[in-house]
């Protein structure tokens, strides 16, 4: 059964450093998402991506964040200058269609900012 | 924007009993309501979903009901088993591209 994969599983970085989180969505899916989950809290939407551009983003997704689909299979989230409060689990999700279609989540990347 | 409230935050049941988790949403434009199960250290796993054109959907021991008028939906798990123990999240689609707005989660514990 196809699944969303994410690397790395755990990333530790120093405050102010740049990090890139990587995702490989399910191959025939067209809509891609990033969510984050601070420890013990709910999952929060960051950004959606379709047709090689951002479709929608939340207030969390400020200028420090960017997304890219560099090669037709990977989908990346970059945080330019990490802050302590960026420490969280980051989940990638993909969907075949969009608005009312199932979203499948990857296993997540745990980001720890020291 | 959409807001999703979920209750209870924790739920403990005996094996074999039923468990019910309830959610309310605020945006009447939402039309897709998935439920996710999250085990420790893993990503959310879609277990069932319902769209606004139906009132109830069942898949073996789990069922979801939707009341559009009252803007609430519920997850029902019957004959609970210890492996049902996890955190369950409800969600509603909140944007034009289907981004999901999640509830705060319910930690379900099934005691053998």
Tab-separated table of N, CA and C in Angstrom, chain B residues 2 7 26-27 34 37 53 57 64 71-72 80 89 95 97 105:
chain	number	residue	atom	x	y	z
B	2	UNK	N	-12.664	28.245	10.239
B	2	UNK	CA	-13.235	27.068	10.904
B	2	UNK	C	-12.607	26.876	12.286
B	7	UNK	N	-14.554	16.715	22.453
B	7	UNK	CA	-14.749	16.266	23.835
B	7	UNK	C	-15.013	14.768	23.864
B	26	UNK	N	-17.620	25.028	13.353
B	26	UNK	CA	-18.266	26.343	13.305
B	26	UNK	C	-18.659	26.788	11.900
B	27	UNK	N	-17.936	26.320	10.883
B	27	UNK	CA	-18.139	26.813	9.520
B	27	UNK	C	-19.115	25.904	8.762
B	34	UNK	N	-13.001	14.006	8.620
B	34	UNK	CA	-12.263	12.756	8.857
B	34	UNK	C	-11.942	12.566	10.332
B	37	UNK	N	-6.510	8.403	13.971
B	37	UNK	CA	-5.989	7.725	15.160
B	37	UNK	C	-4.480	7.946	15.181
B	53	UNK	N	-23.022	14.927	2.685
B	53	UNK	CA	-24.228	14.437	2.017
B	53	UNK	C	-24.797	13.172	2.663
B	57	UNK	N	-21.988	6.734	8.723
B	57	UNK	CA	-21.140	5.811	7.966
B	57	UNK	C	-20.540	4.827	8.953
B	64	UNK	N	-19.353	6.754	12.287
B	64	UNK	CA	-19.369	8.197	12.464
B	64	UNK	C	-20.753	8.716	12.092
B	71	UNK	N	-24.261	21.130	13.517
B	71	UNK	CA	-22.814	21.222	13.274
B	71	UNK	C	-22.038	20.380	14.278
B	72	UNK	N	-22.426	19.126	14.421
B	72	UNK	CA	-21.614	18.245	15.222
B	72	UNK	C	-21.534	16.862	14.614
B	80	UNK	N	-14.738	-2.310	22.199
B	80	UNK	CA	-13.368	-1.795	22.228
B	80	UNK	C	-12.363	-2.858	22.665
B	89	UNK	N	-8.282	12.127	16.805
B	89	UNK	CA	-8.528	13.507	16.405
B	89	UNK	C	-9.664	13.560	15.395
B	95	UNK	N	-10.448	25.080	4.300
B	95	UNK	CA	-10.030	26.026	3.284
B	95	UNK	C	-10.414	25.584	1.889
B	97	UNK	N	-8.538	24.599	-0.444
B	97	UNK	CA	-7.735	23.486	-0.940
B	97	UNK	C	-7.761	22.307	0.006
B	105	UNK	N	-8.033	16.572	20.283
B	105	UNK	CA	-7.717	15.163	20.498
B	105	UNK	C	-8.355	14.582	21.742
